[in-house]
Short mmCIF file of C-alpha atoms and ligand atoms in Angstrom, two decimals:
data_model
loop_
_atom_site.label_atom_id
_atom_site.label_comp_id
_atom_site.label_asym_id
_atom_site.label_seq_id
_atom_site.Cartn_x
_atom_site.Cartn_y
_atom_site.Cartn_z
CA MET A 1 0.00 0.00 0.00
CA THR A 2 1.34 3.44 -0.89
CA VAL A 3 1.26 6.12 1.78
CA ALA A 4 -0.80 9.18 0.86
CA ARG A 5 1.35 12.29 0.41
CA GLY A 6 0.30 15.16 2.67
CA VAL A 7 -0.76 18.38 0.97
CA ALA A 8 -1.20 21.88 2.39
CA LEU A 9 -3.44 24.02 0.17
CA LEU A 10 -3.04 27.66 1.10
CA GLY A 11 -5.42 29.96 -0.73
CA ALA A 12 -7.88 27.06 -0.95
CA THR A 13 -10.98 29.08 -1.87
CA GLY A 14 -9.67 30.86 -4.97
CA SER A 15 -9.50 29.86 -8.61
CA ILE A 16 -6.30 27.78 -8.25
CA GLY A 17 -7.43 26.51 -4.83
CA ARG A 18 -10.73 25.15 -6.15
CA GLN A 19 -9.08 23.55 -9.15
CA THR A 20 -6.52 21.90 -6.85
CA LEU A 21 -9.42 20.43 -4.86
CA ASP A 22 -10.81 19.03 -8.13
CA VAL A 23 -7.49 17.30 -8.83
CA LEU A 24 -7.39 15.92 -5.28
CA ARG A 25 -10.96 14.60 -5.58
CA ARG A 26 -9.92 12.67 -8.66
CA SER A 27 -6.68 11.38 -7.15
CA GLY A 28 -8.21 8.97 -4.65
CA GLU A 29 -5.79 7.81 -1.97
CA ALA A 30 -2.61 9.23 -3.52
CA PHE A 31 -2.77 12.48 -1.54
CA SER A 32 -4.28 13.56 1.75
CA LEU A 33 -5.21 17.18 2.32
CA ASP A 34 -3.62 18.06 5.72
CA SER A 35 -4.09 21.82 5.86
CA VAL A 36 -6.11 24.56 4.21
CA ALA A 37 -6.10 28.34 4.59
CA ALA A 38 -7.85 31.32 3.02
CA GLY A 39 -8.14 35.06 3.36
CA ARG A 40 -10.95 37.06 4.95
CA GLY A 41 -14.50 36.60 3.71
CA HIS A 42 -14.17 32.94 2.71
CA LEU A 43 -14.85 31.19 6.01
CA ALA A 44 -17.96 29.22 5.07
CA GLU A 45 -16.24 27.75 2.04
CA LEU A 46 -13.11 26.98 4.06
CA VAL A 47 -15.19 25.12 6.65
CA ALA A 48 -16.96 23.15 3.92
CA ILE A 49 -13.62 22.13 2.37
CA ALA A 50 -12.23 21.12 5.77
CA ARG A 51 -15.28 18.93 6.37
CA GLU A 52 -15.27 17.33 2.93
CA PHE A 53 -11.58 16.38 3.08
CA GLY A 54 -11.26 15.70 6.82
CA VAL A 55 -8.58 18.38 7.09
CA ARG A 56 -6.67 18.52 10.40
CA ARG A 57 -5.31 22.09 10.29
CA VAL A 58 -7.04 25.30 9.20
CA GLY A 59 -5.48 28.72 8.73
CA VAL A 60 -7.57 31.89 9.00
CA ALA A 61 -6.45 35.42 8.27
CA HIS A 62 -7.69 37.07 11.47
CA GLU A 63 -8.08 36.26 15.16
CA ASP A 64 -11.80 37.20 14.94
CA ASP A 65 -12.40 34.28 12.56
CA VAL A 66 -11.16 31.57 14.93
CA GLU A 67 -14.38 31.33 16.92
CA GLN A 68 -16.59 30.71 13.90
CA VAL A 69 -14.33 27.98 12.51
CA ARG A 70 -14.10 26.36 15.96
CA ARG A 71 -17.91 26.41 16.27
CA HIS A 72 -18.30 24.55 12.98
CA LEU A 73 -15.37 22.15 13.14
CA GLY A 74 -15.01 21.57 16.88
CA ASP A 75 -11.82 20.71 18.70
CA ARG A 76 -10.60 18.07 16.29
CA VAL A 77 -8.97 20.67 14.04
CA GLU A 78 -6.03 22.87 14.87
CA ILE A 79 -6.62 26.52 13.95
CA VAL A 80 -3.76 28.89 13.15
CA VAL A 81 -3.92 32.60 12.39
CA GLY A 82 -2.38 35.13 9.98
CA GLU A 83 1.06 35.13 8.41
CA GLY A 84 2.62 33.07 11.19
CA GLY A 85 -0.16 30.52 10.76
CA LEU A 86 0.43 30.28 7.00
CA ALA A 87 4.13 29.73 7.61
CA GLU A 88 3.42 27.03 10.17
CA LEU A 89 1.12 25.16 7.80
CA ALA A 90 3.61 25.50 4.94
CA ALA A 91 6.39 23.99 7.02
CA ARG A 92 4.43 20.89 8.02
CA SER A 93 3.22 19.19 4.82
CA GLU A 94 5.19 17.23 2.25
CA ILE A 95 3.66 19.21 -0.63
CA VAL A 96 2.68 22.86 -0.26
CA VAL A 97 0.42 24.47 -2.86
CA ASN A 98 0.85 28.24 -2.68
CA ALA A 99 -2.44 29.46 -4.18
CA VAL A 100 -2.60 32.71 -2.20
CA VAL A 101 -2.87 35.83 -4.35
CA GLY A 102 -0.28 38.61 -4.20
CA PHE A 103 2.49 39.45 -1.74
CA ALA A 104 0.45 37.81 1.07
CA GLY A 105 1.85 34.50 -0.27
CA LEU A 106 5.41 35.33 0.86
CA PRO A 107 5.30 33.45 4.21
CA VAL A 108 4.17 30.31 2.38
CA THR A 109 7.00 30.38 -0.17
CA VAL A 110 9.65 31.13 2.43
CA ALA A 111 8.49 28.63 5.05
CA ALA A 112 7.91 25.76 2.60
CA LEU A 113 11.39 26.11 1.10
CA ALA A 114 13.14 26.67 4.44
CA ALA A 115 11.52 23.47 5.75
CA GLY A 116 12.68 21.47 2.71
CA ARG A 117 9.22 20.93 1.24
CA ARG A 118 7.95 20.67 -2.32
CA LEU A 119 6.53 24.07 -3.20
CA ALA A 120 3.86 23.84 -5.92
CA LEU A 121 3.92 27.51 -6.79
CA ALA A 122 1.00 29.43 -8.25
CA ASN A 123 1.82 32.58 -6.25
CA LYS A 124 4.33 34.14 -8.61
CA GLU A 125 4.37 37.49 -6.74
CA SER A 126 6.25 36.09 -3.71
CA PHE A 127 8.91 34.36 -5.78
CA ILE A 128 9.47 37.45 -7.93
CA ALA A 129 9.73 39.85 -4.98
CA ALA A 130 12.05 37.60 -2.98
CA ALA A 131 13.94 36.05 -5.94
CA PRO A 132 17.53 36.03 -4.60
CA LEU A 133 16.35 34.83 -1.18
CA ALA A 134 13.90 32.30 -2.62
CA ARG A 135 16.60 30.82 -4.87
CA ARG A 136 18.90 30.42 -1.88
CA LEU A 137 16.15 28.79 0.18
CA ALA A 138 15.32 26.46 -2.72
CA ALA A 139 18.75 24.88 -2.17
CA THR A 140 17.63 23.63 1.28
CA PRO A 141 17.89 19.80 1.32
CA GLY A 142 14.54 18.35 0.26
CA ALA A 143 13.20 21.68 -1.05
CA GLU A 144 12.04 21.90 -4.64
CA VAL A 145 9.91 24.34 -6.61
CA LEU A 146 7.43 23.09 -9.18
CA PRO A 147 5.65 25.86 -11.07
CA ILE A 148 1.86 25.73 -11.40
CA ASP A 149 1.84 28.83 -13.59
CA SER A 150 1.05 27.17 -16.94
CA GLU A 151 3.89 28.79 -18.91
CA HIS A 152 6.50 27.86 -16.34
CA CYS A 153 5.09 24.39 -15.94
CA ALA A 154 5.43 24.05 -19.73
CA ILE A 155 9.04 25.25 -19.58
CA HIS A 156 9.79 22.85 -16.74
CA GLN A 157 8.63 20.06 -19.04
CA CYS A 158 10.47 21.39 -22.13
CA LEU A 159 13.74 21.81 -20.18
CA ALA A 160 13.79 18.05 -19.66
CA SER A 161 15.49 18.02 -23.10
CA SER A 162 18.45 19.95 -21.70
CA THR A 163 21.41 17.72 -20.87
CA THR A 164 23.63 20.13 -18.94
CA PRO A 165 23.11 21.78 -15.52
CA GLY A 166 22.58 25.54 -15.81
CA TYR A 167 21.07 25.12 -19.31
CA PRO A 168 24.04 26.31 -21.44
CA ASP A 169 22.44 24.44 -24.37
CA VAL A 170 19.31 26.63 -24.15
CA ARG A 171 19.25 29.73 -26.36
CA ARG A 172 16.05 31.18 -24.93
CA LEU A 173 12.77 30.53 -23.19
CA ILE A 174 9.69 31.60 -25.15
CA LEU A 175 6.66 32.43 -23.01
CA THR A 176 3.33 32.43 -24.79
CA ALA A 177 0.63 34.99 -23.95
CA SER A 178 -3.00 34.99 -25.04
CA GLY A 179 -2.79 38.76 -25.46
CA GLY A 180 -5.78 39.23 -23.14
CA PRO A 181 -9.08 40.95 -23.90
CA PHE A 182 -7.42 44.03 -25.44
CA ARG A 183 -5.28 42.29 -28.05
CA GLY A 184 -5.26 44.39 -31.20
CA TRP A 185 -6.52 47.57 -29.45
CA SER A 186 -4.62 50.76 -30.29
CA ARG A 187 -3.22 53.09 -27.61
CA GLU A 188 -6.10 55.50 -28.25
CA GLU A 189 -8.72 52.76 -27.89
CA LEU A 190 -7.06 51.53 -24.68
CA GLU A 191 -7.67 54.95 -23.09
CA GLY A 192 -11.36 53.97 -22.94
CA ALA A 193 -10.84 50.42 -21.57
CA THR A 194 -13.30 49.59 -18.76
CA LYS A 195 -13.36 47.21 -15.81
CA GLU A 196 -15.99 45.10 -17.50
CA ASN A 197 -13.76 44.65 -20.58
CA ALA A 198 -10.68 43.97 -18.45
CA LEU A 199 -12.37 41.24 -16.41
CA ARG A 200 -13.44 39.28 -19.48
CA HIS A 201 -10.45 37.06 -20.32
CA PRO A 202 -10.72 35.29 -23.69
CA THR A 203 -9.25 31.88 -22.76
CA TRP A 204 -8.79 31.48 -18.97
CA SER A 205 -11.15 31.89 -16.01
CA MET A 206 -9.04 33.19 -13.08
CA GLY A 207 -9.14 35.38 -9.97
CA PRO A 208 -9.67 39.16 -10.50
CA LYS A 209 -6.05 40.26 -9.86
CA ILE A 210 -4.40 38.01 -12.44
CA THR A 211 -7.26 38.67 -14.89
CA VAL A 212 -6.48 42.41 -14.75
CA ASP A 213 -2.75 41.63 -14.98
CA SER A 214 -3.45 39.65 -18.14
CA SER A 215 -5.30 42.59 -19.67
CA THR A 216 -2.34 44.96 -19.16
CA LEU A 217 0.22 42.24 -20.06
CA MET A 218 1.77 42.94 -16.65
CA ASN A 219 1.11 39.27 -16.00
CA LYS A 220 3.54 38.49 -18.81
CA GLY A 221 6.05 41.01 -17.45
CA LEU A 222 5.81 39.29 -14.06
CA GLU A 223 6.13 35.91 -15.78
CA VAL A 224 9.38 36.95 -17.51
CA LEU A 225 10.75 37.72 -14.03
CA GLU A 226 9.29 34.50 -12.65
CA ALA A 227 10.91 32.42 -15.42
CA SER A 228 14.27 34.06 -14.86
CA ALA A 229 14.07 33.53 -11.08
CA LEU A 230 12.82 29.93 -11.29
CA PHE A 231 15.24 28.65 -13.89
CA GLY A 232 18.24 30.91 -13.28
CA ILE A 233 18.19 32.25 -16.86
CA GLU A 234 18.80 35.98 -17.50
CA VAL A 235 15.72 38.02 -18.48
CA ASP A 236 17.33 38.80 -21.85
CA ARG A 237 16.97 35.12 -22.70
CA VAL A 238 13.22 35.11 -21.93
CA ASP A 239 11.05 36.19 -24.88
CA VAL A 240 7.29 36.61 -25.20
CA VAL A 241 5.12 35.68 -28.16
CA ILE A 242 1.38 36.29 -28.48
CA HIS A 243 -0.52 33.07 -29.11
CA PRO A 244 -4.25 33.80 -28.84
CA GLN A 245 -5.45 30.17 -28.69
CA SER A 246 -3.59 29.38 -25.40
CA ILE A 247 -2.76 25.84 -26.55
CA VAL A 248 1.03 26.09 -26.72
CA HIS A 249 1.78 26.96 -23.09
CA SER A 250 5.42 27.93 -23.69
CA MET A 251 8.55 26.76 -25.49
CA VAL A 252 12.29 26.32 -25.12
CA GLU A 253 14.63 27.04 -28.01
CA TYR A 254 17.93 25.15 -27.97
CA LEU A 255 21.27 26.24 -29.48
CA ASP A 256 20.73 24.09 -32.59
CA GLY A 257 17.45 25.89 -33.38
CA SER A 258 15.15 23.12 -32.10
CA VAL A 259 12.09 24.43 -30.32
CA ILE A 260 10.37 22.14 -27.80
CA ALA A 261 6.81 23.11 -26.83
CA GLN A 262 4.15 21.81 -24.44
CA LEU A 263 0.54 21.76 -25.66
CA SER A 264 -2.86 21.15 -24.12
CA MET A 265 -6.24 22.84 -23.91
CA PRO A 266 -6.15 25.69 -21.35
CA ASP A 267 -6.97 23.89 -18.09
CA MET A 268 -5.01 24.74 -14.92
CA ARG A 269 -5.76 21.33 -13.48
CA LEU A 270 -3.09 19.89 -15.78
CA PRO A 271 -0.18 21.93 -14.34
CA ILE A 272 -1.58 21.46 -10.81
CA ALA A 273 -1.65 17.67 -11.28
CA TYR A 274 1.86 17.78 -12.79
CA CYS A 275 3.20 19.58 -9.72
CA LEU A 276 1.49 17.22 -7.29
CA GLY A 277 2.55 14.02 -9.03
CA TYR A 278 6.01 14.91 -10.37
CA PRO A 279 7.96 12.97 -11.54
CA VAL A 280 4.98 10.65 -11.91
CA ARG A 281 2.24 11.72 -14.35
CA LEU A 282 -1.23 11.39 -12.82
CA ASP A 283 -3.70 9.39 -14.82
CA HIS A 284 -6.39 11.94 -15.70
CA ALA A 285 -5.97 13.88 -18.89
CA TRP A 286 -7.05 17.40 -17.93
CA GLY A 287 -7.03 19.55 -21.05
CA ALA A 288 -6.20 16.73 -23.51
CA LEU A 289 -6.24 17.87 -27.14
CA ASP A 290 -8.68 16.34 -29.56
CA PHE A 291 -6.97 16.04 -32.95
CA THR A 292 -10.11 14.69 -34.63
CA SER A 293 -11.27 18.33 -34.81
CA SER A 294 -9.13 21.02 -36.40
CA HIS A 295 -7.01 23.51 -34.46
CA THR A 296 -5.29 26.57 -35.82
CA LEU A 297 -2.31 27.88 -33.91
CA SER A 298 -1.06 31.40 -34.58
CA PHE A 299 1.83 33.46 -33.20
CA GLU A 300 2.56 37.18 -33.37
CA PRO A 301 4.95 39.59 -31.60
CA PRO A 302 3.58 41.67 -28.69
CA ASP A 303 2.70 45.33 -29.35
CA HIS A 304 5.15 46.93 -26.90
CA ALA A 305 4.01 50.48 -27.70
CA ALA A 306 0.41 49.77 -26.65
CA PHE A 307 1.42 47.39 -23.82
CA PRO A 308 4.62 48.65 -22.15
CA ALA A 309 4.41 46.28 -19.13
CA ILE A 310 6.86 43.68 -20.45
CA GLY A 311 9.44 46.41 -21.07
CA LEU A 312 8.83 47.69 -17.53
CA ALA A 313 9.69 44.27 -16.12
CA HIS A 314 13.06 44.45 -17.90
CA ARG A 315 13.57 47.95 -16.53
CA ALA A 316 12.82 46.68 -13.00
CA VAL A 317 15.60 44.09 -13.26
CA ALA A 318 18.06 46.74 -14.45
CA LEU A 319 17.28 48.84 -11.32
CA GLY A 320 18.71 46.23 -8.95
CA ASP A 321 17.83 43.09 -6.97
CA ALA A 322 14.81 44.81 -5.39
CA GLY A 323 13.45 46.20 -8.69
CA PRO A 324 11.10 43.23 -9.24
CA ALA A 325 9.73 43.58 -5.67
CA TRP A 326 8.94 47.24 -6.42
CA LEU A 327 7.32 46.42 -9.75
CA SER A 328 5.12 43.71 -8.27
CA ALA A 329 4.11 45.76 -5.19
CA ALA A 330 3.30 48.86 -7.24
CA ASN A 331 1.25 46.76 -9.63
CA GLU A 332 -0.67 45.15 -6.78
CA VAL A 333 -1.58 48.56 -5.36
CA ALA A 334 -2.56 49.89 -8.80
CA VAL A 335 -4.72 46.86 -9.62
CA GLU A 336 -6.51 47.03 -6.25
CA SER A 337 -7.12 50.70 -6.79
CA PHE A 338 -8.48 49.99 -10.29
CA LEU A 339 -10.77 47.25 -8.96
CA HIS A 340 -12.09 49.78 -6.40
CA ASP A 341 -12.81 52.26 -9.25
CA GLU A 342 -10.23 54.75 -7.97
CA ILE A 343 -8.14 54.81 -11.15
CA ARG A 344 -8.83 53.99 -14.79
CA TRP A 345 -7.47 50.91 -16.55
CA ALA A 346 -5.16 53.16 -18.57
CA ASP A 347 -3.62 54.47 -15.30
CA ILE A 348 -2.42 51.09 -14.00
CA VAL A 349 0.87 50.80 -15.90
CA PRO A 350 1.69 54.54 -15.58
CA VAL A 351 1.33 54.22 -11.77
CA VAL A 352 3.86 51.38 -11.84
CA THR A 353 6.16 53.40 -14.12
CA THR A 354 6.07 56.42 -11.77
CA THR A 355 6.73 54.18 -8.77
CA LEU A 356 9.80 52.66 -10.43
CA GLU A 357 11.10 56.17 -11.13
CA ARG A 358 11.17 56.64 -7.34
CA PHE A 359 12.98 53.33 -6.73
CA GLU A 360 15.37 53.27 -3.81
CA ASP A 361 17.91 50.51 -3.82
CA GLY A 362 18.87 48.55 -0.74
CA PRO A 363 19.85 45.02 0.26
CA LEU A 364 17.56 42.07 -0.36
CA ASN A 365 19.01 39.35 1.82
CA SER A 366 16.25 38.61 4.31
CA VAL A 367 12.48 38.42 4.59
CA GLU A 368 12.61 41.74 6.48
CA ASP A 369 14.39 43.33 3.50
CA VAL A 370 11.74 42.03 1.10
CA VAL A 371 8.94 43.32 3.33
CA ALA A 372 10.65 46.73 3.63
CA HIS A 373 10.98 47.08 -0.16
CA ASP A 374 7.38 45.99 -0.62
CA GLY A 375 6.23 48.61 1.90
CA ALA A 376 8.31 51.39 0.34
CA ALA A 377 7.01 50.59 -3.15
CA ARG A 378 3.41 50.53 -1.89
CA ARG A 379 3.82 53.98 -0.30
CA GLU A 380 5.25 55.38 -3.56
CA ALA A 381 2.50 53.73 -5.61
CA ARG A 382 -0.19 55.28 -3.37
CA ARG A 383 1.53 58.65 -3.76
CA ALA A 384 1.54 58.18 -7.54
CA ILE A 385 -2.19 57.35 -7.43
CA GLY A 386 -2.86 60.40 -5.24
CA GLY A 387 -1.09 62.54 -7.85
CA ARG A 388 -3.47 61.31 -10.55
CA SER A 389 -6.86 61.69 -8.88
P1 NAD B 1 -8.04 34.19 -6.28
O1 NAD B 1 -8.24 35.61 -5.97
O2 NAD B 1 -9.09 33.45 -7.02
O3 NAD B 1 -7.77 33.37 -4.91
C1 NAD B 1 -6.85 33.82 -3.96
C2 NAD B 1 -6.87 32.94 -2.72
O4 NAD B 1 -5.94 33.50 -1.78
C3 NAD B 1 -8.23 32.87 -2.00
O5 NAD B 1 -8.39 31.60 -1.44
C4 NAD B 1 -8.05 33.90 -0.88
O6 NAD B 1 -8.90 33.66 0.23
C5 NAD B 1 -6.60 33.66 -0.51
N1 NAD B 1 -5.98 34.77 0.21
C6 NAD B 1 -5.96 36.09 -0.10
N2 NAD B 1 -5.31 36.79 0.83
C7 NAD B 1 -4.90 35.89 1.78
C8 NAD B 1 -4.20 35.98 3.00
N3 NAD B 1 -3.78 37.16 3.47
N4 NAD B 1 -3.97 34.85 3.70
C9 NAD B 1 -4.40 33.64 3.25
N5 NAD B 1 -5.07 33.49 2.09
C10 NAD B 1 -5.31 34.59 1.37
O7 NAD B 1 -6.63 34.09 -7.04
P2 NAD B 1 -6.15 32.99 -8.11
O8 NAD B 1 -6.55 33.40 -9.46
O9 NAD B 1 -6.47 31.62 -7.61
O10 NAD B 1 -4.57 33.21 -8.07
C11 NAD B 1 -3.77 32.75 -7.00
C12 NAD B 1 -2.30 32.86 -7.42
O11 NAD B 1 -2.08 31.99 -8.53
C13 NAD B 1 -1.91 34.27 -7.91
O12 NAD B 1 -0.60 34.53 -7.52
C14 NAD B 1 -1.98 34.15 -9.43
O13 NAD B 1 -1.10 35.03 -10.08
C15 NAD B 1 -1.54 32.70 -9.62
N6 NAD B 1 -2.02 32.08 -10.87
C16 NAD B 1 -3.37 31.92 -11.04
C17 NAD B 1 -3.83 31.33 -12.20
C18 NAD B 1 -5.32 31.08 -12.41
O14 NAD B 1 -5.67 30.42 -13.39
N7 NAD B 1 -6.19 31.54 -11.54
C19 NAD B 1 -2.94 30.94 -13.20
C20 NAD B 1 -1.57 31.13 -12.98
C21 NAD B 1 -1.13 31.70 -11.80
MG1 MG B 2 0.63 32.14 -16.53
#
């Protein structure tokens, strides 16, 4: 009999969280869900998940939420609170799925790696902001990072063709992007982009933050940084190509000109299952392609003039180690502000640009350093927003 592998699912009630639960439901005895956590406002769903899966540990965002969870689940579950609680849960399971959105996922990434766990990473923001630290922690015995982000999961699979550590035989990584809901819009047309347009993604159904990031192409800028941080490949060797069908999830070009790609229908349950099972492939074909019907695949270069976010990500790297933390924090503030109708869609990337102009360098060796840079960037982003309204 095989022993079930323990899983902590942190950010269990979101888009990635729910799809991870789907994979677990279909995986029978292979995995056991040990721990779940969510942010504020998702308690009823969290309790329902804990009941369904017989979860032993539950993380809530605030002390005030403990009582309600205790009332529903009784004394048989352990309840932990806040950032410290997330870190505790992340340190205790064999596999840790970081499905929290935004910088709030940092304690999960850090604690899972420091404890030598498998980190199944959806939360790109934490890895980008803490890249030098996260890479160091990933060298902890037992620690490994498996990317859930579909492009990076594709690259992880395509890099299996590389025969040399450090990938000297790789010319470049090629990230695909759907182009989002505004593909083909001119700069003038984009001035009138609305929240309703921005939240309607053509190929993926995701949480609101990443859906907005996809509409500005900031998601792709963040993903260039994520790819560089995950695989140790300079940003200049990470290219982006627009591929509206979202079937080729990304590619690796080798020195001899060979390009290896990974294909499937857009379904996040495939990369989630890959990260849970690796190196074993789980036996349910999420997103399998049907070649009895026809598919057309097209590729085009991004329009950098209309969508400057990818260029901004390169600029952030040139600023220094903490540049990516500033970019990601400023973007998070701008997107929140857009979702609260405080700024227009067309203001999001300019707010990030202004924030980067006020970048202040400093060391990035510890969690405290990362948090300090994040805080400084948020203050500057709010100032930039104040200057616009
Ligand atoms: P979402 O908004 O749907 O869900 C976010 C989850 O995080 C929720 O469970 C929420 O309760 C939880 N959360 C928020 N703040 C928290 C806190 N302080 N403490 C604990 N939990 C907290 O977001 P999503 O779309 O599932 O995205 C999650 C992450 O995965 C993001 O980093 C995103 O970029 C990445 N990602 C998502 C997709 C996708 O298809 N949705 C694809 C690739 C990458
Ligand atoms: Mg992605």
